[in-house]
XYZ file of C-alpha atoms in Angstrom:
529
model
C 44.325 -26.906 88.704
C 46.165 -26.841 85.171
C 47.371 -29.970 85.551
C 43.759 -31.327 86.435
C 42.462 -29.695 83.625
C 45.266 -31.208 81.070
C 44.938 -34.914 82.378
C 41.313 -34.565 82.198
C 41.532 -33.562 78.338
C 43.817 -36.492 78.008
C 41.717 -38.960 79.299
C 38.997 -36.953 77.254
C 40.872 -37.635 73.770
C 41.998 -40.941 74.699
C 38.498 -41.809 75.297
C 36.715 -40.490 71.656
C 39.784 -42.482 70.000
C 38.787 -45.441 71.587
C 34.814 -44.205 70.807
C 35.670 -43.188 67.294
C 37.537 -46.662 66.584
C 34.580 -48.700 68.120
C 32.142 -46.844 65.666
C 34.049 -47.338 62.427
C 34.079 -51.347 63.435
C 29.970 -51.359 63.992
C 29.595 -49.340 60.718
C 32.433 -51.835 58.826
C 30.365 -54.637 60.856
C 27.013 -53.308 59.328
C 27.770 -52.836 55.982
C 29.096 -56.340 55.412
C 26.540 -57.835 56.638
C 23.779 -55.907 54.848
C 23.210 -57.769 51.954
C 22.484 -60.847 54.211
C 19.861 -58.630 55.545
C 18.710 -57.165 52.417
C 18.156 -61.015 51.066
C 16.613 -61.696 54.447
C 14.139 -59.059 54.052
C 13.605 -60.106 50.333
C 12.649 -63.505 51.191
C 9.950 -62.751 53.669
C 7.896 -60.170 51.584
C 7.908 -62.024 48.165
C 6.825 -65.947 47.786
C 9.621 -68.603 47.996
C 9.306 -69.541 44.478
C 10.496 -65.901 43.037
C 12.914 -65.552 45.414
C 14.228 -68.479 44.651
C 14.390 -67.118 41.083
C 16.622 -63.938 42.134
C 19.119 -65.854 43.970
C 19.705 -68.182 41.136
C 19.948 -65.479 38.545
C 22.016 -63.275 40.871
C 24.505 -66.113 41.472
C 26.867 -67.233 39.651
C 30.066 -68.077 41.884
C 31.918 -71.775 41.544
C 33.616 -72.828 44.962
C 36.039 -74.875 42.772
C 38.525 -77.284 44.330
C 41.466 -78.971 42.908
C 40.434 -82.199 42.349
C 37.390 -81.778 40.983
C 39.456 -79.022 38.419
C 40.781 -81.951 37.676
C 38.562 -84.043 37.089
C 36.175 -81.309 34.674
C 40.080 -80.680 32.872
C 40.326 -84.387 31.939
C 36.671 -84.503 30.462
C 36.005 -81.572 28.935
C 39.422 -79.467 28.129
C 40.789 -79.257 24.166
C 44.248 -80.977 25.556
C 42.008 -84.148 26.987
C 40.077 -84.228 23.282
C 43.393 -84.180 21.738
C 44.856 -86.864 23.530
C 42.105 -89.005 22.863
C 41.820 -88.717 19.162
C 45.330 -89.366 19.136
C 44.241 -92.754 21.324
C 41.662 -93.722 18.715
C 43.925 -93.313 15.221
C 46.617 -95.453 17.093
C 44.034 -98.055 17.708
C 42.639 -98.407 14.518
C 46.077 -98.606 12.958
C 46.362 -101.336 15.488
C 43.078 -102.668 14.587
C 44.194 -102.407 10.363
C 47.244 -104.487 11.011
C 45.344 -107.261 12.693
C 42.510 -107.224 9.892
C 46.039 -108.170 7.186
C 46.381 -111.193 9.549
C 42.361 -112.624 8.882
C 41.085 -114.125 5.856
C 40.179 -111.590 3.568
C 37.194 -112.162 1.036
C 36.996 -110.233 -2.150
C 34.381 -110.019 -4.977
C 35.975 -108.347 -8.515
C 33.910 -108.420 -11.794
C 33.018 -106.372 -15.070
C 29.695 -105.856 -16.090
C 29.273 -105.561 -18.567
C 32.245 -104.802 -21.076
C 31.086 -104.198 -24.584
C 33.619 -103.774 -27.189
C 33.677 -102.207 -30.645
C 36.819 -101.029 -32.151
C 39.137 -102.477 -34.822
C 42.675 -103.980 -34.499
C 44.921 -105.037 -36.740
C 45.611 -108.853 -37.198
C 48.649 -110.514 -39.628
C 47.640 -112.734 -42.094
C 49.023 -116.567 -42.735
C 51.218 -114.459 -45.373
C 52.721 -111.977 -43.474
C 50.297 -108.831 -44.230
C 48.081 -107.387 -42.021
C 44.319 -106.204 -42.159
C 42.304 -104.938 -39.738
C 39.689 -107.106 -37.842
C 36.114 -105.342 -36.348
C 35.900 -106.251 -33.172
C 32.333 -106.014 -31.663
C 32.155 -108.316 -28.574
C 29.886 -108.272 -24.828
C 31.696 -109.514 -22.222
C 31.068 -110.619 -18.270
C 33.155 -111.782 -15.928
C 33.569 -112.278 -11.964
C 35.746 -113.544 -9.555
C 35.207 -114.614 -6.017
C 38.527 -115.417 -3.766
C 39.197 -116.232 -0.351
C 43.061 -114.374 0.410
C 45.045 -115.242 3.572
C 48.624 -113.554 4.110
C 51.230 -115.595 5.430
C 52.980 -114.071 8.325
C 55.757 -116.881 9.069
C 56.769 -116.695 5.287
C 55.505 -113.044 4.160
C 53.496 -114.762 1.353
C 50.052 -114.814 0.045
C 47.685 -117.997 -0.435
C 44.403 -117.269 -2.539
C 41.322 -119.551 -3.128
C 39.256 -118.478 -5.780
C 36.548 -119.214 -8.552
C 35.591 -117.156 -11.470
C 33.520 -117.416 -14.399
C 33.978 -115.551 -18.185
C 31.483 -114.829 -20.751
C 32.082 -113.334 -24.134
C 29.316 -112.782 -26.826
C 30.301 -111.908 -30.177
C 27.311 -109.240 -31.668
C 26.149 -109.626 -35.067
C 24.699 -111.716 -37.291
C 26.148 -115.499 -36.877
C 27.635 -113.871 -33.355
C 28.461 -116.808 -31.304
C 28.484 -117.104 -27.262
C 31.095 -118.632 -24.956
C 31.615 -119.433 -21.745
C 35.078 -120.509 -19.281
C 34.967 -121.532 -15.679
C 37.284 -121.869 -13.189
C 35.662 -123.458 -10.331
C 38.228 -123.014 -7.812
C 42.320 -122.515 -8.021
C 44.869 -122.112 -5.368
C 47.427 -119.724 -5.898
C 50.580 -119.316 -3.661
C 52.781 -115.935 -4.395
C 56.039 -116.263 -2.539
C 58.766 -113.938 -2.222
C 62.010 -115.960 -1.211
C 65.110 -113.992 0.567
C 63.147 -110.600 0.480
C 62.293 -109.164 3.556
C 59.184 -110.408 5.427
C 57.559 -107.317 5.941
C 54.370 -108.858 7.974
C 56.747 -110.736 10.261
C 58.317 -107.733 11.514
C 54.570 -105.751 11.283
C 53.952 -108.603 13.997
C 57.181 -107.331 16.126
C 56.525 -104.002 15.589
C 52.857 -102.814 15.056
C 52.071 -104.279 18.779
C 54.368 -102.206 20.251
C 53.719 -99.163 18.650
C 50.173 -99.652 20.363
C 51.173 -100.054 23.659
C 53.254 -96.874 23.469
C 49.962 -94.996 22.082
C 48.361 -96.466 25.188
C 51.100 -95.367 27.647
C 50.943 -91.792 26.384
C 47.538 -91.384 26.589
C 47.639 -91.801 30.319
C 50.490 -89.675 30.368
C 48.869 -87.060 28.138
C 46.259 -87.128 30.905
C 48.490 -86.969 33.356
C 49.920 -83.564 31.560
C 46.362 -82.415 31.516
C 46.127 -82.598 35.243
C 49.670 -80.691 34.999
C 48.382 -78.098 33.322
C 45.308 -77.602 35.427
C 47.190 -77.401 38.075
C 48.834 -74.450 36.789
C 45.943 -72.537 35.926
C 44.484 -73.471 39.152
C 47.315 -72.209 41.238
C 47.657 -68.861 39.056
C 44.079 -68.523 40.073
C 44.020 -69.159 43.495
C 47.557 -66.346 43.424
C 45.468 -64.345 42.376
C 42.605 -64.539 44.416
C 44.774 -65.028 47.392
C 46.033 -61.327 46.427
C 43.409 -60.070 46.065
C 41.914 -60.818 49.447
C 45.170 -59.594 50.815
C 44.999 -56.439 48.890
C 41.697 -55.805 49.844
C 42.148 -56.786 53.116
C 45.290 -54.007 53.391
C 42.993 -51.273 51.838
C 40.254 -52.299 54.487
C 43.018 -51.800 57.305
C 45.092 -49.000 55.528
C 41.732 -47.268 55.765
C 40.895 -48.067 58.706
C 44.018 -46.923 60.266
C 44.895 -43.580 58.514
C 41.035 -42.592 59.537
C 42.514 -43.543 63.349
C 45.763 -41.588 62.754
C 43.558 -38.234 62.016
C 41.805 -38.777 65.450
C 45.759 -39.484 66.862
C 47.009 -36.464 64.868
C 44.591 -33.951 66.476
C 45.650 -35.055 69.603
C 48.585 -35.124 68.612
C 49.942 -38.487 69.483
C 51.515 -38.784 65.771
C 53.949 -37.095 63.985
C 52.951 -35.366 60.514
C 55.251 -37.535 58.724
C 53.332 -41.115 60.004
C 49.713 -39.396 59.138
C 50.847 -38.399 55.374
C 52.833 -42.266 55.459
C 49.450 -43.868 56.266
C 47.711 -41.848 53.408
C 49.725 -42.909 51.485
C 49.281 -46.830 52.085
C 45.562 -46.251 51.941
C 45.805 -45.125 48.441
C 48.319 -47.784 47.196
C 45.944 -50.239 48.877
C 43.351 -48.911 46.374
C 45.705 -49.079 43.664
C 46.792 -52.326 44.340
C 43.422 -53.727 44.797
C 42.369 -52.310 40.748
C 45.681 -53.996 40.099
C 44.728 -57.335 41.220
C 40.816 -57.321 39.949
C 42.374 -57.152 37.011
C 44.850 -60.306 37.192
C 41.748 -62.264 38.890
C 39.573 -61.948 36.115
C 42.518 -62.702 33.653
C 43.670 -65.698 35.330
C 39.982 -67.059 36.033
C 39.566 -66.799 31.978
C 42.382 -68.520 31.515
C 41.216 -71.647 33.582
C 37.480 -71.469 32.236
C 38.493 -71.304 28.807
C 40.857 -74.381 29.443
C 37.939 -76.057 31.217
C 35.383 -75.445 28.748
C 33.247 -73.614 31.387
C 30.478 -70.633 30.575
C 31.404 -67.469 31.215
C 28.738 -66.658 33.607
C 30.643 -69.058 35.969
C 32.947 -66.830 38.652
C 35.266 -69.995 39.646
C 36.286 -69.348 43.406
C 39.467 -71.726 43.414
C 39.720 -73.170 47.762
C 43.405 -73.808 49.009
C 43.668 -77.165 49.502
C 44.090 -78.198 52.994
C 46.654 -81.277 52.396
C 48.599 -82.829 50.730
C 50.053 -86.288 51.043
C 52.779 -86.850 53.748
C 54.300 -89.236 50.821
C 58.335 -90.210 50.303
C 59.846 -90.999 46.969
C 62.467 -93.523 46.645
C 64.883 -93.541 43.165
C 65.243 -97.249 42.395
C 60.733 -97.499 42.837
C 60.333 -94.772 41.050
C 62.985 -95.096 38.271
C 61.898 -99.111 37.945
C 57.982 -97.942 37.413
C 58.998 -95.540 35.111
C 61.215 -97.768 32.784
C 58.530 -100.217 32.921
C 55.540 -98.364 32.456
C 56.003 -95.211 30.681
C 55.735 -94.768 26.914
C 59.817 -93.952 26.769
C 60.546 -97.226 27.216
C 57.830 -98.520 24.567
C 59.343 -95.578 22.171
C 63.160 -97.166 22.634
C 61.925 -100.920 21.627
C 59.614 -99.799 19.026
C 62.822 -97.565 17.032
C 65.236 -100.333 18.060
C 62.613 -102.636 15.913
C 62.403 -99.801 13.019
C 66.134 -99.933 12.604
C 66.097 -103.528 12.486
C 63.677 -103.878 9.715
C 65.571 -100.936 7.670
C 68.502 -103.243 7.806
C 66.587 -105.840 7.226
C 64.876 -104.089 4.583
C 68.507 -103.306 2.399
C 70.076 -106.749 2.283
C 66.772 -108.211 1.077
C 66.900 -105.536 -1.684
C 70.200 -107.412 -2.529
C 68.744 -110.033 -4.849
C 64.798 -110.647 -5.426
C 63.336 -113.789 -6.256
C 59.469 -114.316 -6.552
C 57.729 -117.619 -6.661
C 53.962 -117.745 -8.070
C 51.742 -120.899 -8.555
C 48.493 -121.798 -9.065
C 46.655 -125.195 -9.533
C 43.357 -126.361 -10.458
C 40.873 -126.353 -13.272
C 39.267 -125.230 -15.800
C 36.412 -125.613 -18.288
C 34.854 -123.806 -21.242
C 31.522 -124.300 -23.634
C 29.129 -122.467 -25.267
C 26.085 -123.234 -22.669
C 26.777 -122.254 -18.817
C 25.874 -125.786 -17.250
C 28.676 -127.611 -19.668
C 31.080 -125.061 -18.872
C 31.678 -127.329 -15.239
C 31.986 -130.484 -16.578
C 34.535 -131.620 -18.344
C 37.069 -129.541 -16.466
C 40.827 -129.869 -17.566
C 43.720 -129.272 -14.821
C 45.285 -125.743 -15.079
C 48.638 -125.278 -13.923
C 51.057 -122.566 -13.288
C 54.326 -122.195 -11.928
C 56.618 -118.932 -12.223
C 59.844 -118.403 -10.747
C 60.456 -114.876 -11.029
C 64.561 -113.443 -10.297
C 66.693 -110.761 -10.357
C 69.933 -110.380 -8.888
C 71.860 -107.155 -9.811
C 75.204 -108.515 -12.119
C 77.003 -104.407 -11.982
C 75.316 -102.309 -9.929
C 78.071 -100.294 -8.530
C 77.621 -101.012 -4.873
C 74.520 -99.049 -4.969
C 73.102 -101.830 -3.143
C 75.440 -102.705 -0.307
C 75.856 -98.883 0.070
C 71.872 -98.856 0.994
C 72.885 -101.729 3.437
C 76.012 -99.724 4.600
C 73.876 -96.842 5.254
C 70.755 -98.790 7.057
C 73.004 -100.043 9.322
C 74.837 -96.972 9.519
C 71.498 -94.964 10.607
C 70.393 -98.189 13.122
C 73.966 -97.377 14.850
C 72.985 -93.656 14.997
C 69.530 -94.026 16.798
C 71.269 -96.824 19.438
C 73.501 -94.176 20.212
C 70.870 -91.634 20.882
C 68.549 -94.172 22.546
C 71.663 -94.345 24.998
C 71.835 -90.985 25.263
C 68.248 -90.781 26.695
C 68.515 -93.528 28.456
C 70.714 -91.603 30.570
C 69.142 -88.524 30.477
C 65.821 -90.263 31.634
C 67.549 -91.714 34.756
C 68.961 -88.373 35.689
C 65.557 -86.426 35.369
C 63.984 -89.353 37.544
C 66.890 -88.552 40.026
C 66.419 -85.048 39.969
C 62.526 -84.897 40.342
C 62.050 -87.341 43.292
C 64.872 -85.437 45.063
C 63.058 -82.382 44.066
C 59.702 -83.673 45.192
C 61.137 -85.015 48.431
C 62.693 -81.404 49.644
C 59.692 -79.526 48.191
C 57.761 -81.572 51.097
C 60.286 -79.801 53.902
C 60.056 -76.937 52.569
C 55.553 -77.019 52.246
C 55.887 -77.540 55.635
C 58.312 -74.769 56.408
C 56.478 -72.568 54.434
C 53.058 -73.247 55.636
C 54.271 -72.631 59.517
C 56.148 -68.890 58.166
C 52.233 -68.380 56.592
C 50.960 -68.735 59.954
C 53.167 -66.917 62.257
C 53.604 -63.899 59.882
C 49.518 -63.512 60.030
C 49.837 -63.580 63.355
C 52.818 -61.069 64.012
C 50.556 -59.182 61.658
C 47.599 -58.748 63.601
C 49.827 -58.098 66.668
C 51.593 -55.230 65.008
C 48.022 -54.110 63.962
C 46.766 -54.025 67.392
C 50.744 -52.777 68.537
C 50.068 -49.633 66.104
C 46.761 -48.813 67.518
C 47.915 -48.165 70.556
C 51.530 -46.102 69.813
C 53.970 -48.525 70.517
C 55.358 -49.286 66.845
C 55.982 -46.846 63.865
C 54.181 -47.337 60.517
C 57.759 -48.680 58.947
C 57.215 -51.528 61.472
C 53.717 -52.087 60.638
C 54.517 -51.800 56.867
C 57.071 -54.387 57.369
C 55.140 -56.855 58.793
C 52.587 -56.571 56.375
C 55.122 -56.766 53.356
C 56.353 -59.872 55.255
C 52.734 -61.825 56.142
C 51.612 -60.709 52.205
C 55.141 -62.913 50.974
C 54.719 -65.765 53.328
C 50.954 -66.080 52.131
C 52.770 -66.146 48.760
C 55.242 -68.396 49.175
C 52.945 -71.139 50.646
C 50.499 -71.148 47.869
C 53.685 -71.085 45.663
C 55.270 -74.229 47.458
C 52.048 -75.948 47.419
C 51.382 -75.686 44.006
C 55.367 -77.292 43.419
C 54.433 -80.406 45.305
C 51.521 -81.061 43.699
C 53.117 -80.454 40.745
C 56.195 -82.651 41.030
C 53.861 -85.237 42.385
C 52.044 -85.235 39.117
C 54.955 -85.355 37.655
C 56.250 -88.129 39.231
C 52.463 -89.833 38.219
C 52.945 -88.914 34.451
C 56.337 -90.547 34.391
C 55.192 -94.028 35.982
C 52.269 -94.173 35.589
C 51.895 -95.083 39.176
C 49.351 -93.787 41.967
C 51.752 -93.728 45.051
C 48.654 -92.876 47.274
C 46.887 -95.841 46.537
C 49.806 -97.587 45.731
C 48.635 -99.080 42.406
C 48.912 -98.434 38.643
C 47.027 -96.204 36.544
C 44.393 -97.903 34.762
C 42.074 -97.025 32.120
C 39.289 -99.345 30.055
C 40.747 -98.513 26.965
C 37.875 -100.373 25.189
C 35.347 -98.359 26.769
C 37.169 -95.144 25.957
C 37.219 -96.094 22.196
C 33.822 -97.040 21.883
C 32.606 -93.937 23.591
């Protein structure tokens, strides 16, 4: 009869564990879904219109993927501004040194100039006295000037006109013309600076050009940091508030097993224990969330009414690098190899530069004609030629070297950067080795992780379910949770490094190995807007 008695209060307990567990999943069931219900209930007593009103003032959450982080980063984020302002003062450099190559027309003149002052003069015998001077004056001057790139001179076509008016009584007017001249200035063995601005200036542009993409390119970097650090976060936080929800759930099932004595002291006061680190942990990671969530608004120039909900993306491109691709798209494409002709250039034209500072000689001449009268009309007729030619030198006799010793030092300094453009060189290559046989193991190891994700959820749950009925301690459940929270972890972590190393890949040459084309942008178009 005892023994009835005792397996009938066995069964008894076993039964309002079973009924006490069923009721605290209807009542977790309940409460989640009550503010479904609550809006449900909302919607049918007041009109559409206001509750449409209260759901769009109430919410405020951003499902925010990874592309399209992207995409707002490259548009609206300080970096992206940055990078194009840097874009636009290239270009109109560029566009500067092409205006030096056009005709340039140019309009100079004084109007008036009235003078009244005295000077002194020297008499026929030798003394001086001073003269009064009081004089109106005009003049203007209209020229056509065209640099010469292939010689580094200067050709001018120009007309002017003078009038001077002497004020007084008996004051007398006068007027000279020059109705057009051609004037050639013409440095000979000096360095041709325009000649090398034409080697140089073009490919100083087309580096600008190359590192804007790949400034956008570190843009997209850079959002994909935040991004990840977000979705880390949120990713913890679920878990942490997905622990508490369980922690609670199964210390409130240990009390029931406690009274009937199916669990030691020790596992009750362990499983209190989780429950309140759950809480802690879940305060802990609010706190990173909202941290890391202002760090990617701010750097996407969002509001801050906007509560960004960053998805895991699904994919990611089952893609293999190979060296000699990826190394030849990179040296022919990215801005490095712009940067090493453009200095390679510079030091030229330094040296260049020096030896034409050896000796400097200057050629200037002008032709054509001139007139003068005292009535405007007779001023052009009549004209007489007017010729010039100059021939301007100097060649140091004793200089001490100083000279050659520039030269010596110009080439000195060109020998310098050649060294440390082969130095990079190298460098370069190896960091192009070392990333596409980084990207290509981070692609075993996404897919490594992303299995370890989903069989440590699973062992999980089993050890969940395991627990609830005795057969595994709380150190076993513990572990299993420490080890599904890391896995969860590590695949978000070893996602984010492929994406990564593929964008960095991207930024290096400028290539779109998905599509399997270059990056292109309408430069023009970008400028303008």
């Amino acid at each position: 009869m005892q023994v009835f008695e005792n397996e009938h209060q066995s069964t008894l307990n076993t039964f309002l564990c079973i009924w006490h567990t069923l009721c605290l999943y209807v009542c977790n069931y309940i409460l989640v879904n009550m503010k479904n219900f609550i809006l449900l209930l909302v919607s049918m007593l007041l009109p559409l219109g206001s509750f449409a009103q209260i759901k769009e003032s109430t919410s405020h959450e951003h499902a925010l993927t990874l592309s399209e982080a992207i995409a707002l980063a490259r548009i609206q984020s300080v970096d992206a501004a940055v990078a194009l302002n840097e874009l636009k003062t290239a270009y109109w450099e560029y566009r500067t040194f092409r205006a030096n190559l056009l005709p340039e027309v140019n309009l100079a003149g004084t109007l008036p100039n009235y003078n009244k002052s005295y000077s002194s003069y020297q008499n026929a015998d030798g003394s001086y006295s001073f003269v009064r001077n009081n004089t109106l004056g005009l003049s203007g001057a209209l020229s056509v000037d065209q640099n010469l790139w292939f010689t580094g001179g200067k050709l001018s076509l120009a007309s002017s006109l003078d009038f001077i008016k002497q004020l007084g009584t008996g004051g007398v007017k006068q007027y000279m013309s020059v109705p057009v001249s051609l004037k050639l200035t013409q440095p000979i063995f000096g360095v041709n600076s325009l000649k090398w601005s034409r080697r140089i200036e073009p490919v100083r542009y087309e580096e600008a050009k190359a590192a804007f993409i790949t400034a956008t390119e570190s843009v997209t970097m850079k959002t994909i940091t935040y991004f990840f650090d977000l979705l880390l976060a949120k990713e913890g936080l679920e878990t942490d508030k997905q622990n508490k929800k369980n922690a609670d759930r199964l210390y409130e099932v240990a009390i029931a097993k406690r009274k009937m004595g199916q669990i030691s002291e020790n596992d009750l006061l362990q499983l209190k224990l989780n429950a309140l680190q759950g809480k802690a942990d879940v305060t802990e990671a609010e706190s990173n969330f909202n941290a890391k969530m202002f760090q990617l608004r701010s750097f996407l120039g969002l509001s801050e009414n906007e509560n960004l909900l960053p998805l895991l993306p699904q994919s990611a491109p089952d893609l293999k690098m190979e060296y000699n691709l990826v190394l030849n798209k990179a040296l022919e494409r990215n801005s490095f190899a712009q940067n090493i002709r453009r200095r390679q250039l510079e030091a030229d034209y330094q040296v260049a530069t020096a030896k034409g500072n050896l000796r400097s000689i200057d050629l200037f001449a002008s032709v054509g004609y001139t007139g003068q009268d005292h009535t405007l009309s007779s001023a052009y007729r009549n004209l007489l030629d007017d010729q010039i030619v100059q021939v301007g030198v100097k060649i140091p006799i004793l200089d001490w070297g100083k000279r050659r010793g520039k030269v010596r030092v110009a080439q000195s300094n060109r020998e310098v950067v050649l060294s440390k453009i082969r130095q990079e060189q190298m460098d370069f290559n190896q960091n192009i080795f070392l990333l596409v046989a980084n990207f290509n193991n981070q692609s075993q190891q996404l897919g490594i992780a992303a299995e370890a994700d989903t069989i440590a959820e699973k062992r999980y749950q089993t050890s969940v379910e395991t627990f609830m009925i005795g057969k595994i301690s709380t150190l076993d459940l513990n572990d299993s949770q420490n080890s599904k929270d890391k896995a969860r972890q590590r695949h978000i972590s070893e996602l984010f490094s492929y994406w990564y190393y593929y964008y960095q890949i991207r930024s290096l040459t400028l290539w779109d190995f998905e599509r399997n084309s270059q990056l292109e942008v309408d430069f023009d178009d970008i400028i303008r807007g």
